[in-house]
Amino acid sequence: MSDVPTVVRTPAELAAVRGEGTVALVPTMGALHDGHVQLMKHARPLAQTVVVSIFVNPTQFAPGEDFEAYPRTLDADLERCDEAGVDVVLLPEVATMYPDGPDSGVVVEPGPLGRVLEGEQRPTHFRGVLTVVAKLFGIVRPDVAVFGEKDFQQLVLIRRMVRELSMGVDVVGCPIVREADGLAMSSRNVYLGADDRARASVLHRALTAGVDAAPRGAEHVLAAARAVLDAEGVVPDYLTLTGPDLDEAVPGQEARLLIAARIGTPRLLDNIGLVLGPTTHEGA
Ligand code: PAF
């Protein structure tokens, strides 16, 4: 397709430019940063047409969360899409995505996995995410969809939705893109004041301490990560070690260390993959 992305706003406009070839979708809420650019670049060779959707989805924000304040940077976003070789940018209105209003209509329930970790703090969040992703899949009909690993629980739930609802979309996860000090890139990092921005790398330092301890087993991973947090006086909402599908971590296998903590105003999420050593029962 052409070099400059075509901007469309409705399912009919999207259908008119979609073509019959393979399509890769990168769903976003805008405020695009280098992490999003990596998703777009990852998508580029996967399909003939790359579509980026930009939609700040009201149903994944609870009352009192930052839906109104969420950064909206459309002009800069379109430039980033252009630079990354995106073909089509889908900019739907709320009324297009939720014709009967955000609180009415069919929803996708995530099940028990949507109620733990992030879901414990934000019980309606993943219903909103899965519902809007299902709607975007219906509009774009992608062959492949690309998501960042930073929102790891979201990625696992989207994979499950696609599998359990036989949606026929290949879901690809991309590694987290980090700032020089290790902070995971996020549109919400703009909420960090200067002092908190300097402290925020503690999450990544805790995770890498956990990775270093991985050969000694799960208890050591958690203890090492927690020691780094304690030294900075950070009390996480959760720090947990799971299997690669948020199932139980198994000694000797791949695992995921996940953390969420409030640093100043924003609540930051991060995670890292590791391979656990065999369980040892020596003292920590
Ligand atoms: O990860 C995000 O930006 C959003 O949760 C998503 C997947 C675009 C759904 O609104």
Short mmCIF file of C-alpha atoms and ligand atoms in Angstrom, two decimals:
data_model
loop_
_atom_site.label_atom_id
_atom_site.label_comp_id
_atom_site.label_asym_id
_atom_site.label_seq_id
_atom_site.Cartn_x
_atom_site.Cartn_y
_atom_site.Cartn_z
CA MET A 1 0.00 0.00 0.00
CA SER A 2 1.04 3.68 -0.05
CA ASP A 3 3.72 5.25 2.21
CA VAL A 4 1.39 7.57 4.12
CA PRO A 5 -1.17 5.89 6.38
CA THR A 6 -4.79 6.17 5.33
CA VAL A 7 -6.96 7.36 8.21
CA VAL A 8 -10.36 5.70 8.53
CA ARG A 9 -13.05 6.07 11.16
CA THR A 10 -15.77 3.51 10.45
CA PRO A 11 -15.99 -0.22 9.68
CA ALA A 12 -17.19 0.64 6.15
CA GLU A 13 -14.21 2.94 5.51
CA LEU A 14 -11.88 0.25 6.86
CA ALA A 15 -13.46 -2.41 4.62
CA ALA A 16 -12.93 -0.14 1.59
CA VAL A 17 -9.15 0.07 2.16
CA ARG A 18 -8.50 -3.31 3.79
CA GLY A 19 -7.89 -5.26 0.58
CA GLU A 20 -7.95 -9.05 0.25
CA GLY A 21 -4.34 -9.66 1.32
CA THR A 22 -3.09 -10.52 4.81
CA VAL A 23 -3.64 -7.94 7.55
CA ALA A 24 -1.73 -7.32 10.79
CA LEU A 25 -3.46 -5.26 13.50
CA VAL A 26 -1.71 -3.32 16.27
CA PRO A 27 -4.42 -2.19 18.73
CA THR A 28 -3.44 0.88 20.80
CA MET A 29 -4.95 3.66 22.86
CA GLY A 30 -2.62 6.22 21.27
CA ALA A 31 -0.05 8.36 23.13
CA LEU A 32 2.35 6.27 21.07
CA HIS A 33 5.92 5.80 22.29
CA ASP A 34 8.91 3.76 21.12
CA GLY A 35 7.36 0.60 22.55
CA HIS A 36 4.39 1.01 20.19
CA VAL A 37 6.75 1.75 17.30
CA GLN A 38 8.44 -1.60 17.95
CA LEU A 39 5.03 -3.32 17.76
CA MET A 40 4.37 -1.65 14.40
CA LYS A 41 7.81 -2.56 13.07
CA HIS A 42 7.29 -6.12 14.28
CA ALA A 43 3.94 -6.22 12.46
CA ARG A 44 5.30 -4.83 9.19
CA PRO A 45 6.82 -8.04 7.74
CA LEU A 46 3.97 -10.22 9.06
CA ALA A 47 1.29 -9.07 6.60
CA GLN A 48 0.66 -7.11 3.43
CA THR A 49 -1.36 -4.45 5.23
CA VAL A 50 -0.60 -3.11 8.71
CA VAL A 51 -3.50 -1.46 10.54
CA VAL A 52 -3.01 0.48 13.80
CA SER A 53 -6.12 1.28 15.81
CA ILE A 54 -6.09 4.27 18.15
CA PHE A 55 -9.03 4.25 20.55
CA VAL A 56 -9.09 5.27 24.21
CA ASN A 57 -11.51 2.59 25.28
CA PRO A 58 -13.87 3.85 28.01
CA THR A 59 -14.98 0.41 29.15
CA GLN A 60 -11.55 -0.61 30.45
CA PHE A 61 -11.43 2.38 32.82
CA ALA A 62 -13.39 2.23 36.09
CA PRO A 63 -15.12 5.33 37.45
CA GLY A 64 -12.44 7.54 39.05
CA GLU A 65 -9.64 6.20 36.84
CA ASP A 66 -7.82 8.34 34.26
CA PHE A 67 -10.08 7.99 31.18
CA GLU A 68 -10.50 11.77 30.78
CA ALA A 69 -6.86 12.55 31.62
CA TYR A 70 -5.39 9.75 29.50
CA PRO A 71 -2.84 11.42 27.17
CA ARG A 72 -4.20 12.09 23.67
CA THR A 73 -1.50 13.03 21.13
CA LEU A 74 -3.07 12.32 17.75
CA ASP A 75 -0.82 14.42 15.46
CA ALA A 76 2.37 12.94 16.93
CA ASP A 77 0.77 9.45 16.84
CA LEU A 78 0.04 9.73 13.11
CA GLU A 79 3.65 10.78 12.47
CA ARG A 80 4.92 7.75 14.36
CA CYS A 81 2.62 5.46 12.37
CA ASP A 82 3.90 7.05 9.18
CA GLU A 83 7.55 6.55 10.19
CA ALA A 84 6.89 2.91 11.10
CA GLY A 85 5.41 2.15 7.67
CA VAL A 86 1.82 1.63 8.83
CA ASP A 87 -0.74 1.49 6.02
CA VAL A 88 -4.02 2.27 7.77
CA VAL A 89 -4.89 4.04 11.03
CA LEU A 90 -8.32 3.25 12.42
CA LEU A 91 -9.73 6.03 14.64
CA PRO A 92 -13.21 4.91 15.68
CA GLU A 93 -15.63 7.05 17.69
CA VAL A 94 -17.08 5.73 20.96
CA ALA A 95 -20.51 5.56 19.26
CA THR A 96 -19.06 3.36 16.52
CA MET A 97 -17.58 0.89 18.99
CA TYR A 98 -20.52 1.03 21.43
CA PRO A 99 -23.66 1.91 19.43
CA ASP A 100 -25.92 1.43 22.48
CA GLY A 101 -23.51 3.18 24.84
CA PRO A 102 -20.46 1.82 26.66
CA ASP A 103 -22.54 0.22 29.41
CA SER A 104 -24.93 -1.69 27.14
CA GLY A 105 -24.51 -4.48 24.67
CA VAL A 106 -22.63 -7.73 24.38
CA VAL A 107 -19.44 -8.10 26.44
CA VAL A 108 -16.64 -10.66 26.65
CA GLU A 109 -16.13 -11.92 30.20
CA PRO A 110 -12.55 -12.95 30.94
CA GLY A 111 -13.40 -15.59 33.56
CA PRO A 112 -11.38 -16.27 36.74
CA LEU A 113 -8.03 -15.22 35.25
CA GLY A 114 -9.48 -11.74 34.80
CA ARG A 115 -10.12 -11.41 38.53
CA VAL A 116 -6.56 -11.94 39.82
CA LEU A 117 -3.50 -9.63 39.79
CA GLU A 118 -4.63 -6.55 37.83
CA GLY A 119 -8.21 -7.81 37.98
CA GLU A 120 -8.17 -7.77 41.76
CA GLN A 121 -7.53 -4.01 41.72
CA ARG A 122 -9.59 -3.37 38.58
CA PRO A 123 -12.44 -5.93 38.50
CA THR A 124 -14.05 -4.63 35.26
CA HIS A 125 -10.82 -3.84 33.40
CA PHE A 126 -10.30 -7.04 31.42
CA ARG A 127 -13.96 -7.29 30.42
CA GLY A 128 -13.46 -3.88 28.77
CA VAL A 129 -10.18 -4.90 27.16
CA LEU A 130 -11.45 -8.21 25.76
CA THR A 131 -14.69 -6.67 24.56
CA VAL A 132 -12.96 -3.89 22.62
CA VAL A 133 -10.30 -6.22 21.21
CA ALA A 134 -13.03 -8.62 20.03
CA LYS A 135 -14.82 -5.68 18.38
CA LEU A 136 -11.60 -4.49 16.71
CA PHE A 137 -10.96 -8.02 15.45
CA GLY A 138 -14.50 -8.06 14.02
CA ILE A 139 -13.99 -4.75 12.21
CA VAL A 140 -10.45 -5.34 10.93
CA ARG A 141 -10.56 -9.15 10.52
CA PRO A 142 -6.77 -9.40 11.00
CA ASP A 143 -4.73 -12.50 10.31
CA VAL A 144 -2.31 -11.50 13.03
CA ALA A 145 -2.48 -9.05 15.96
CA VAL A 146 0.54 -7.70 17.83
CA PHE A 147 0.55 -6.78 21.53
CA GLY A 148 3.28 -5.76 23.98
CA GLU A 149 4.36 -8.06 26.79
CA LYS A 150 4.30 -5.20 29.29
CA ASP A 151 0.60 -5.82 29.88
CA PHE A 152 1.34 -9.50 30.31
CA GLN A 153 -1.98 -10.53 31.86
CA GLN A 154 -3.79 -8.76 29.03
CA LEU A 155 -1.73 -10.71 26.48
CA VAL A 156 -2.44 -14.04 28.17
CA LEU A 157 -6.18 -13.26 28.33
CA ILE A 158 -6.33 -12.17 24.69
CA ARG A 159 -4.62 -15.41 23.67
CA ARG A 160 -7.19 -17.36 25.69
CA MET A 161 -10.09 -15.42 24.19
CA VAL A 162 -8.83 -16.07 20.66
CA ARG A 163 -8.36 -19.76 21.40
CA GLU A 164 -11.61 -20.33 23.29
CA LEU A 165 -13.75 -18.32 20.86
CA SER A 166 -11.94 -19.79 17.81
CA MET A 167 -11.27 -16.31 16.44
CA GLY A 168 -8.55 -17.49 14.08
CA VAL A 169 -6.17 -14.60 14.80
CA ASP A 170 -2.48 -15.27 15.35
CA VAL A 171 -1.63 -13.32 18.55
CA VAL A 172 2.00 -12.21 18.69
CA GLY A 173 3.60 -10.83 21.86
CA CYS A 174 6.55 -8.43 21.66
CA PRO A 175 9.24 -7.89 24.30
CA ILE A 176 9.02 -4.86 26.58
CA VAL A 177 10.87 -1.76 25.35
CA ARG A 178 12.72 0.01 28.16
CA GLU A 179 14.19 3.41 28.90
CA ALA A 180 17.98 3.56 29.47
CA ASP A 181 17.53 2.96 33.23
CA GLY A 182 15.27 -0.04 32.67
CA LEU A 183 11.85 1.58 33.21
CA ALA A 184 9.31 -0.14 30.94
CA MET A 185 7.90 2.32 28.39
CA SER A 186 4.28 3.22 29.04
CA SER A 187 1.97 6.04 28.00
CA ARG A 188 1.32 6.60 31.72
CA ASN A 189 5.00 7.36 32.50
CA VAL A 190 4.17 11.01 31.70
CA TYR A 191 2.34 11.06 35.05
CA LEU A 192 5.67 10.54 36.92
CA GLY A 193 7.11 13.62 38.64
CA ALA A 194 10.91 14.07 38.48
CA ASP A 195 11.67 12.39 41.82
CA ASP A 196 9.34 9.47 41.16
CA ARG A 197 10.72 9.08 37.64
CA ALA A 198 14.18 8.65 39.16
CA ARG A 199 12.83 6.01 41.61
CA ALA A 200 10.75 4.16 39.04
CA SER A 201 13.62 2.03 37.75
CA VAL A 202 13.36 0.12 41.06
CA LEU A 203 10.76 -2.16 39.45
CA HIS A 204 13.16 -3.32 36.78
CA ARG A 205 16.00 -3.61 39.28
CA ALA A 206 13.80 -5.84 41.43
CA LEU A 207 12.91 -8.02 38.46
CA THR A 208 16.53 -8.43 37.35
CA ALA A 209 17.53 -9.32 40.92
CA GLY A 210 14.86 -12.02 40.68
CA VAL A 211 16.30 -13.27 37.38
CA ASP A 212 19.77 -13.45 38.89
CA ALA A 213 18.40 -15.60 41.71
CA ALA A 214 16.41 -17.88 39.38
CA PRO A 215 18.93 -20.75 39.31
CA ARG A 216 18.37 -21.12 43.08
CA GLY A 217 14.61 -21.54 42.79
CA ALA A 218 11.32 -19.70 43.25
CA GLU A 219 11.68 -18.65 46.89
CA HIS A 220 15.02 -17.01 46.13
CA VAL A 221 13.59 -15.17 43.13
CA LEU A 222 10.87 -13.57 45.24
CA ALA A 223 13.19 -12.84 48.17
CA ALA A 224 15.79 -11.15 45.93
CA ALA A 225 13.18 -8.98 44.20
CA ARG A 226 11.53 -8.05 47.48
CA ALA A 227 14.89 -7.04 49.01
CA VAL A 228 15.39 -4.47 46.22
CA LEU A 229 11.88 -3.08 46.75
CA ASP A 230 12.34 -2.96 50.54
CA ALA A 231 15.60 -1.03 50.17
CA GLU A 232 13.66 1.66 48.25
CA GLY A 233 10.66 1.54 50.57
CA VAL A 234 8.36 0.36 47.76
CA VAL A 235 5.40 -1.82 48.80
CA PRO A 236 4.08 -3.54 45.66
CA ASP A 237 0.42 -4.24 45.01
CA TYR A 238 1.70 -7.63 43.97
CA LEU A 239 5.00 -9.35 43.28
CA THR A 240 4.39 -12.84 42.01
CA LEU A 241 6.01 -15.67 40.14
CA THR A 242 3.87 -17.66 37.70
CA GLY A 243 4.17 -20.00 34.77
CA PRO A 244 4.24 -18.55 31.24
CA ASP A 245 0.40 -18.60 30.99
CA LEU A 246 -0.07 -17.19 34.51
CA ASP A 247 -0.41 -20.75 35.69
CA GLU A 248 1.70 -22.29 38.42
CA ALA A 249 5.46 -21.79 38.20
CA VAL A 250 7.25 -25.13 37.84
CA PRO A 251 10.88 -25.71 38.93
CA GLY A 252 13.22 -26.20 36.01
CA GLN A 253 10.85 -24.47 33.55
CA GLU A 254 10.16 -21.03 32.09
CA ALA A 255 8.36 -18.67 34.46
CA ARG A 256 7.23 -15.05 34.67
CA LEU A 257 7.94 -12.62 37.50
CA LEU A 258 5.30 -9.88 37.61
CA ILE A 259 5.07 -6.71 39.65
CA ALA A 260 2.68 -3.78 40.07
CA ALA A 261 3.45 -0.85 42.34
CA ARG A 262 2.37 2.73 42.73
CA ILE A 263 5.32 5.10 42.36
CA GLY A 264 3.91 8.54 43.11
CA THR A 265 0.73 9.05 41.05
CA PRO A 266 0.81 6.25 38.47
CA ARG A 267 0.56 2.57 39.13
CA LEU A 268 3.36 0.92 37.15
CA LEU A 269 3.42 -2.64 35.81
CA ASP A 270 6.41 -4.67 34.77
CA ASN A 271 7.37 -8.31 34.26
CA ILE A 272 10.23 -10.46 33.08
CA GLY A 273 10.74 -13.99 31.83
CA LEU A 274 13.16 -16.35 33.53
CA VAL A 275 14.01 -20.01 33.77
CA LEU A 276 13.68 -21.43 37.26
CA GLY A 277 16.32 -23.69 38.67
CA PRO A 278 15.32 -26.84 40.49
CA THR A 279 13.77 -26.25 43.90
CA THR A 280 16.27 -26.23 46.71
CA HIS A 281 15.32 -26.44 50.33
CA GLU A 282 18.39 -24.72 51.67
CA GLY A 283 17.85 -21.55 53.68
CA ALA A 284 17.43 -18.29 51.74
O1 PAF B 1 -2.92 -2.24 25.62
C1 PAF B 1 -3.69 -1.33 25.25
O2 PAF B 1 -3.28 -0.28 24.78
C2 PAF B 1 -5.19 -1.55 25.35
O3 PAF B 1 -5.51 -2.27 26.49
C3 PAF B 1 -5.80 -2.19 24.10
C4 PAF B 1 -5.28 -3.61 23.89
C5 PAF B 1 -5.49 -1.35 22.88
C6 PAF B 1 -7.32 -2.29 24.24
O4 PAF B 1 -7.89 -1.04 24.41
#
